[in-house]
Amino acid sequence: MDMNVSMVNGTNVITLNGRFDAFEAPPLIKWFEDNVTKEQADVVVDLGGVNFLDSAALASLVKGMKRCRERGGDLVICNLQQAVRIIFELTGLHKAFVIAETREAALSA
Amino acid sequence: MVYHNYEHWKTTPNTGEPFLSIVIPAYNEEIRIIPTIGAIASHVSDLGFPWELIIADDGSKDSTVKITQELGFVNMRVLIAEKNGGKGSAVRRGMLAARGKYVLFADADNSTPIEEVTKLIAKLDTEGFDVAVGSRAAEGASEGKKSLMRHILSGGLRTIVRYGLRIKVRDTQCGFKMYTREAARKLHTAQTIDGFSFDLEVLYLAFKLGYKVAEVPVSWIDAPGSKVNARKEVQRFVKDIFRILSNDLKGVYTQRLAADAHSDSVHVPA
């Protein structure tokens, strides 16, 4: 899986591509731990390039979301492919996250 | 991708014979199985044919049965086992319960991405094969994140199988295989092995019975959380090779197939 981070209008945007599973979750968790602060607590995760994610990947996003919210911000996910959207629905996590259709919508959420 | 196709599949029962049945054997898969079901339901619902999903539980002690039943998909069945009988027993129950023209079994961790299914369908539906074996060893296949132990294990086993059983398939163990329903019924009725090497036996029988078998390169990812104990399974695998040869010499397979041919109902060994 590829993971790229960019700064867009003062918000960190993480772009993920490929299969997102337990092999890929630890670096993402570490990124949240290292970079989410009270001063920089909003994060957008663009999953447009992700075609499958497993429970470890979902757990890493939940951890990231909690860290953002604890510091006064939020984690918004966007650009979900259909399979990923369905996985969020089947696990009930679509109710826990703010999910935006596009990156632009996520940045203005 | 059309979300409506998925919604239709999960709420509208199939009428008549499904084109495809997908069997997922599951033992204590509460962590991994829901994302796999989601990926399969999303992709296959878009392929434009009626299909069913069968979760063949293998006596799970966790909440695998509960969480899959709670999904409430009308075209998904959960086959419950009272006790753990081995992956082979779960696959057999699923394959014999399948109603589809073609039957795929796929592992619960989506280690072979479901997008590869169309390659196997083409072999059976267009090229006339009876069995299509997803292969990590065929030319064009790709293996991601394969551990050293997996390399040693698979290389050694391939050599043993090639010379011991003369199976003309390089990768017998990939958990992604498709059969015509008739082939699935015969092969899994004759199957005696309930453990890890059941598909070795099934492929041995496929060649013995003269089925046309295609080896199809697929991508495969060594998904975390594998339940394979390499050393233990190699020992059992070698033992099972002798068991298969012994069964054949004793006429065990001939007897099972003859019994099935004279039976109106499908016999599922305990």
Coordinates of C-alpha atoms in Angstrom, one line a residue:
Chain A
M1 CA 0.0 0.0 0.0
D2 CA 1.2 3.5 -0.7
M3 CA 0.8 6.2 1.9
N4 CA 1.3 9.9 1.1
V5 CA 0.8 12.9 3.3
S6 CA 0.3 16.4 2.1
M7 CA -0.8 19.7 3.6
V8 CA -3.9 21.3 2.0
N9 CA -5.2 24.6 3.4
G10 CA -3.6 23.8 6.7
T11 CA -5.1 20.3 7.0
N12 CA -3.1 17.1 6.8
V13 CA -4.4 14.9 3.9
I14 CA -3.3 11.2 4.0
T15 CA -3.8 9.5 0.6
L16 CA -3.8 5.7 0.7
N17 CA -3.6 3.3 -2.2
G18 CA -3.9 -0.4 -2.6
R19 CA -4.8 -3.1 -0.1
F20 CA -5.0 -1.7 3.4
D21 CA -4.4 -4.5 6.0
A22 CA -2.6 -5.4 9.2
F23 CA 0.7 -5.0 7.5
E24 CA -0.1 -1.4 6.7
A25 CA -1.9 -0.3 9.8
P26 CA 1.1 0.2 12.2
P27 CA 2.8 3.0 10.1
L28 CA -0.5 4.9 9.9
I29 CA -1.1 4.6 13.7
K30 CA 2.5 5.9 14.3
W31 CA 1.8 8.8 11.9
F32 CA -1.3 9.8 14.0
E33 CA 0.7 9.5 17.2
D34 CA 3.6 11.6 15.9
N35 CA 1.6 14.3 14.0
V36 CA -1.8 14.8 15.5
T37 CA -1.5 17.6 18.1
K38 CA -3.9 20.2 19.6
E39 CA -2.6 22.7 17.1
Q40 CA -3.0 20.2 14.2
A41 CA -5.9 18.0 15.0
D42 CA -7.8 17.8 11.7
V43 CA -7.0 15.0 9.3
V44 CA -8.5 13.9 6.0
V45 CA -7.9 10.3 4.9
D46 CA -8.5 9.8 1.2
L47 CA -9.3 6.2 0.6
G48 CA -10.0 6.6 -3.1
G49 CA -7.2 4.2 -4.1
V50 CA -8.0 1.6 -1.5
N51 CA -9.8 -1.5 -2.9
F52 CA -9.9 -3.6 0.3
L53 CA -9.3 -3.0 4.0
D54 CA -9.4 -5.4 6.8
S55 CA -10.3 -5.1 10.5
A56 CA -6.8 -4.0 11.5
A57 CA -7.0 -1.2 9.0
L58 CA -10.4 -0.2 10.3
A59 CA -9.0 -0.3 13.9
S60 CA -6.1 2.0 12.9
L61 CA -8.6 4.5 11.5
V62 CA -10.6 4.4 14.7
K63 CA -7.5 5.0 16.7
G64 CA -6.7 8.0 14.5
M65 CA -10.2 9.4 14.8
K66 CA -10.1 9.1 18.6
R67 CA -6.7 10.9 18.7
C68 CA -8.0 13.7 16.5
R69 CA -11.2 14.1 18.6
E70 CA -9.3 14.0 21.9
R71 CA -7.3 17.0 20.6
G72 CA -10.2 19.0 19.4
G73 CA -10.2 18.0 15.8
D74 CA -11.6 15.3 13.7
L75 CA -10.7 12.6 11.1
V76 CA -12.7 12.7 7.9
I77 CA -12.5 9.9 5.4
C78 CA -13.4 10.4 1.8
N79 CA -13.6 9.0 -1.7
L80 CA -14.6 5.5 -0.7
Q81 CA -14.8 2.8 -3.4
Q82 CA -17.9 0.8 -3.3
A83 CA -16.3 -2.3 -1.6
V84 CA -14.8 -0.1 1.1
R85 CA -18.1 1.8 1.6
I86 CA -19.9 -1.6 2.1
I87 CA -17.2 -2.8 4.5
F88 CA -17.8 0.4 6.6
E89 CA -21.5 -0.3 6.5
L90 CA -21.3 -4.0 7.4
T91 CA -19.0 -3.2 10.4
G92 CA -21.2 -0.3 11.5
L93 CA -18.3 2.1 11.3
H94 CA -20.1 4.3 8.8
K95 CA -22.0 5.7 11.8
A96 CA -18.8 6.5 13.7
F97 CA -16.9 8.4 11.0
V98 CA -17.6 11.6 9.1
I99 CA -17.5 10.3 5.5
A100 CA -17.3 12.7 2.6
E101 CA -17.9 11.9 -1.0
T102 CA -14.9 13.9 -2.3
R103 CA -11.7 15.3 -0.9
E104 CA -13.0 18.8 -1.4
A105 CA -16.1 18.0 0.7
A106 CA -13.9 16.5 3.3
L107 CA -11.7 19.5 3.5
S108 CA -14.7 21.7 4.1
A109 CA -16.5 19.4 6.5
Chain B
M1 CA -19.6 -0.3 -9.6
V2 CA -23.3 0.2 -8.9
Y3 CA -24.4 0.1 -5.3
H4 CA -27.9 -0.8 -6.3
N5 CA -26.7 -4.2 -7.6
Y6 CA -25.4 -5.0 -4.1
E7 CA -28.6 -3.8 -2.4
H8 CA -30.6 -5.9 -4.8
W9 CA -28.5 -9.0 -4.2
K10 CA -28.8 -8.7 -0.4
T11 CA -32.6 -8.2 -0.3
T12 CA -34.0 -10.1 -3.3
P13 CA -33.9 -13.9 -3.2
N14 CA -32.5 -15.7 -6.3
T15 CA -35.1 -17.6 -8.3
G16 CA -33.8 -20.8 -10.0
E17 CA -30.3 -21.9 -10.2
P18 CA -27.6 -19.3 -9.3
F19 CA -24.8 -19.0 -11.8
L20 CA -22.2 -19.0 -9.1
S21 CA -22.0 -20.2 -5.5
I22 CA -19.1 -18.9 -3.3
V23 CA -18.2 -21.0 -0.3
I24 CA -16.1 -19.4 2.5
P25 CA -14.9 -21.9 5.1
A26 CA -14.7 -20.2 8.5
Y27 CA -13.2 -21.2 11.8
N28 CA -13.0 -18.4 14.4
E29 CA -13.1 -15.7 11.7
E30 CA -15.0 -13.0 13.6
I31 CA -12.1 -10.6 13.0
R32 CA -11.5 -11.2 9.3
I33 CA -14.7 -12.4 7.7
I34 CA -16.9 -9.3 7.5
P35 CA -14.5 -7.2 5.3
T36 CA -14.1 -10.3 3.1
I37 CA -17.9 -10.7 2.8
G38 CA -18.2 -7.0 2.0
A39 CA -15.5 -7.1 -0.8
I40 CA -17.1 -10.2 -2.3
A41 CA -20.7 -8.9 -2.2
S42 CA -19.6 -5.6 -3.7
H43 CA -17.7 -7.1 -6.6
V44 CA -19.7 -10.2 -7.5
S45 CA -23.1 -8.4 -7.3
D46 CA -21.8 -6.2 -10.1
L47 CA -20.9 -9.1 -12.4
G48 CA -24.5 -9.4 -13.7
F49 CA -25.5 -12.9 -12.8
P50 CA -27.4 -14.5 -9.9
W51 CA -25.1 -15.8 -7.1
E52 CA -25.2 -17.1 -3.6
L53 CA -22.8 -16.9 -0.7
I54 CA -22.3 -19.8 1.7
I55 CA -20.4 -19.4 5.0
A56 CA -19.4 -22.9 6.1
D57 CA -18.7 -22.6 9.7
D58 CA -16.3 -25.1 11.2
G59 CA -17.4 -25.2 14.8
S60 CA -16.2 -21.7 15.6
K61 CA -15.9 -20.8 19.3
D62 CA -16.1 -17.1 18.6
S63 CA -18.9 -15.0 17.2
T64 CA -18.4 -15.9 13.5
V65 CA -21.8 -17.5 13.2
K66 CA -23.7 -14.8 15.0
I67 CA -22.2 -11.9 13.2
T68 CA -22.6 -13.5 9.8
Q69 CA -26.2 -14.5 10.5
E70 CA -27.0 -11.0 11.7
L71 CA -26.1 -9.6 8.2
G72 CA -29.4 -11.0 7.1
F73 CA -28.5 -11.3 3.4
V74 CA -31.2 -13.3 1.7
N75 CA -28.8 -14.9 -0.7
M76 CA -26.3 -15.9 2.0
R77 CA -26.5 -19.1 4.0
V78 CA -24.5 -19.9 7.2
L79 CA -23.9 -23.6 7.6
I80 CA -23.3 -24.3 11.3
A81 CA -21.1 -27.1 12.5
E82 CA -21.5 -28.5 16.0
K83 CA -17.7 -29.1 16.3
N84 CA -14.5 -28.2 14.6
G85 CA -13.9 -30.8 11.9
G86 CA -11.1 -29.2 9.9
K87 CA -11.0 -26.9 6.9
G88 CA -11.7 -29.8 4.6
S89 CA -14.9 -30.7 6.3
A90 CA -16.1 -27.2 6.2
V91 CA -15.4 -26.8 2.5
R92 CA -17.0 -30.2 1.8
R93 CA -20.3 -29.1 3.5
G94 CA -20.3 -25.9 1.7
M95 CA -19.6 -27.4 -1.7
L96 CA -22.2 -30.1 -1.3
A97 CA -24.8 -27.5 -0.2
A98 CA -24.1 -25.2 -3.2
R99 CA -26.8 -24.7 -5.8
G100 CA -24.8 -22.8 -8.4
K101 CA -23.8 -23.9 -11.8
Y102 CA -20.3 -23.1 -10.8
V103 CA -18.9 -23.3 -7.2
L104 CA -15.9 -21.3 -5.9
F105 CA -14.3 -21.7 -2.6
A106 CA -12.4 -18.8 -1.3
D107 CA -10.5 -18.2 2.0
A108 CA -12.0 -16.0 4.7
D109 CA -9.1 -13.5 4.6
N110 CA -9.5 -12.4 0.9
S111 CA -5.9 -13.4 0.4
T112 CA -6.7 -13.9 -3.3
P113 CA -8.6 -10.8 -4.1
I114 CA -12.2 -11.6 -5.3
E115 CA -11.5 -9.6 -8.5
E116 CA -9.6 -12.7 -9.7
V117 CA -12.9 -14.7 -9.9
T118 CA -13.6 -13.7 -13.5
K119 CA -10.4 -15.5 -14.7
L120 CA -11.7 -18.8 -13.2
I121 CA -15.2 -18.3 -14.5
A122 CA -13.8 -17.8 -18.0
K123 CA -11.9 -21.1 -17.8
L124 CA -15.1 -23.0 -16.9
D125 CA -17.8 -21.1 -18.8
T126 CA -15.9 -20.3 -22.0
E127 CA -13.1 -22.8 -22.3
G128 CA -14.9 -25.9 -21.0
F129 CA -12.7 -26.8 -18.0
D130 CA -14.3 -28.6 -15.1
V131 CA -12.0 -27.3 -12.4
A132 CA -10.1 -24.0 -12.3
V133 CA -7.3 -23.8 -9.7
G134 CA -6.1 -20.4 -8.6
S135 CA -2.4 -20.6 -8.6
R136 CA 0.4 -18.7 -7.0
A137 CA 3.0 -20.7 -9.0
A138 CA 1.7 -20.4 -12.5
E139 CA 3.3 -18.0 -14.9
G140 CA 1.8 -14.5 -14.4
A141 CA 0.9 -15.0 -10.8
S142 CA 2.0 -12.6 -8.1
E143 CA 2.6 -13.2 -4.4
G144 CA 2.7 -10.3 -2.0
K145 CA 4.4 -10.3 1.3
K146 CA 5.1 -14.0 1.3
S147 CA 7.1 -15.0 4.4
L148 CA 10.3 -17.1 4.2
M149 CA 8.5 -20.0 5.9
R150 CA 5.7 -19.9 3.3
H151 CA 8.3 -20.0 0.5
I152 CA 10.1 -23.0 2.0
L153 CA 6.8 -24.7 2.8
S154 CA 5.2 -24.2 -0.7
G155 CA 8.4 -25.1 -2.6
G156 CA 8.9 -28.4 -0.7
L157 CA 5.3 -29.4 -0.9
R158 CA 5.2 -28.7 -4.7
T159 CA 8.1 -31.1 -5.2
I160 CA 6.6 -33.8 -3.1
V161 CA 3.2 -33.5 -4.8
R162 CA 4.6 -33.5 -8.3
Y163 CA 6.6 -36.7 -7.9
G164 CA 4.4 -38.4 -5.2
L165 CA 1.0 -38.0 -6.7
R166 CA 1.7 -36.9 -10.2
I167 CA -0.7 -34.0 -9.9
K168 CA -0.2 -31.7 -12.9
V169 CA -0.8 -28.5 -10.9
R170 CA 2.0 -26.6 -9.3
D171 CA 0.0 -24.9 -6.6
T172 CA -2.4 -27.3 -4.9
Q173 CA -3.0 -25.3 -1.8
C174 CA -4.2 -21.9 -2.9
G175 CA -7.6 -21.3 -1.3
F176 CA -9.3 -20.2 -4.5
K177 CA -10.7 -23.0 -6.6
M178 CA -13.7 -23.3 -8.8
Y179 CA -15.6 -26.3 -10.0
T180 CA -18.6 -27.2 -12.0
R181 CA -21.3 -28.2 -9.5
E182 CA -21.2 -31.8 -10.9
A183 CA -17.4 -32.0 -10.4
A184 CA -17.7 -30.4 -6.9
R185 CA -20.3 -32.9 -5.9
K186 CA -18.3 -35.9 -7.0
L187 CA -15.0 -34.8 -5.8
H188 CA -16.1 -33.7 -2.4
T189 CA -18.3 -36.7 -1.9
A190 CA -15.2 -38.9 -2.5
Q191 CA -13.0 -36.7 -0.3
T192 CA -11.9 -38.4 2.9
I193 CA -9.4 -35.8 4.3
D194 CA -10.8 -33.1 6.6
G195 CA -7.6 -31.3 7.3
F196 CA -5.3 -28.9 5.5
S197 CA -4.4 -31.3 2.6
F198 CA -8.0 -32.0 1.6
D199 CA -7.6 -30.0 -1.7
L200 CA -4.6 -32.2 -2.5
E201 CA -6.9 -35.2 -2.4
V202 CA -9.6 -33.4 -4.4
L203 CA -7.1 -32.5 -7.1
Y204 CA -5.7 -36.1 -7.1
L205 CA -9.3 -37.3 -7.7
A206 CA -10.0 -34.7 -10.3
F207 CA -7.1 -36.0 -12.4
K208 CA -8.1 -39.6 -11.6
L209 CA -11.6 -39.0 -12.8
G210 CA -10.4 -37.3 -16.0
Y211 CA -11.7 -33.8 -15.3
K212 CA -10.2 -31.0 -17.3
V213 CA -8.2 -29.0 -14.8
A214 CA -6.9 -25.5 -15.5
E215 CA -4.2 -23.8 -13.4
V216 CA -4.9 -20.1 -13.4
P217 CA -2.4 -17.5 -12.2
V218 CA -3.8 -15.2 -9.5
S219 CA -2.5 -12.6 -7.2
W220 CA -2.2 -13.6 -3.6
I221 CA -1.3 -11.7 -0.4
D222 CA 0.0 -13.5 2.7
A223 CA -2.8 -12.1 4.8
P224 CA -2.0 -11.6 8.5
G225 CA -3.5 -14.0 11.0
S226 CA -2.9 -17.2 9.0
K227 CA -3.9 -20.3 11.1
V228 CA -1.4 -22.5 9.3
N229 CA 1.2 -24.2 11.6
A230 CA 3.8 -24.8 8.9
R231 CA 5.9 -27.6 10.6
K232 CA 2.8 -29.5 11.8
E233 CA 1.1 -29.2 8.5
V234 CA 4.0 -30.4 6.4
Q235 CA 4.2 -33.6 8.5
R236 CA 0.5 -34.1 8.1
F237 CA 0.7 -33.3 4.4
V238 CA 3.3 -36.0 3.8
K239 CA 1.3 -38.5 5.8
D240 CA -1.8 -37.6 3.8
I241 CA -0.1 -38.3 0.5
F242 CA 0.4 -41.9 1.6
R243 CA -3.2 -41.9 2.8
I244 CA -4.4 -40.9 -0.6
L245 CA -2.4 -43.5 -2.4
S246 CA -3.5 -46.1 0.1
N247 CA -7.2 -45.1 -0.2
D248 CA -6.9 -45.5 -4.0
L249 CA -5.3 -48.9 -3.8
K250 CA -8.0 -50.1 -1.4
G251 CA -10.8 -48.8 -3.6
V252 CA -12.1 -46.3 -1.1
Y253 CA -12.8 -43.6 -3.7
T254 CA -14.5 -46.0 -6.1
Q255 CA -16.8 -47.2 -3.3
R256 CA -17.7 -43.7 -2.3
L257 CA -18.5 -42.6 -5.8
A258 CA -20.5 -45.7 -6.5
A259 CA -22.5 -45.1 -3.3
D260 CA -23.2 -41.6 -4.3
A261 CA -24.2 -42.6 -7.8
H262 CA -26.9 -44.8 -6.3
S263 CA -28.1 -42.2 -3.8
D264 CA -30.8 -39.6 -4.4
S265 CA -29.4 -37.4 -1.7
V266 CA -26.0 -36.0 -1.2
H267 CA -24.0 -37.9 1.4
V268 CA -22.0 -35.7 3.7
P269 CA -19.5 -37.7 5.7
A270 CA -19.4 -36.8 9.4

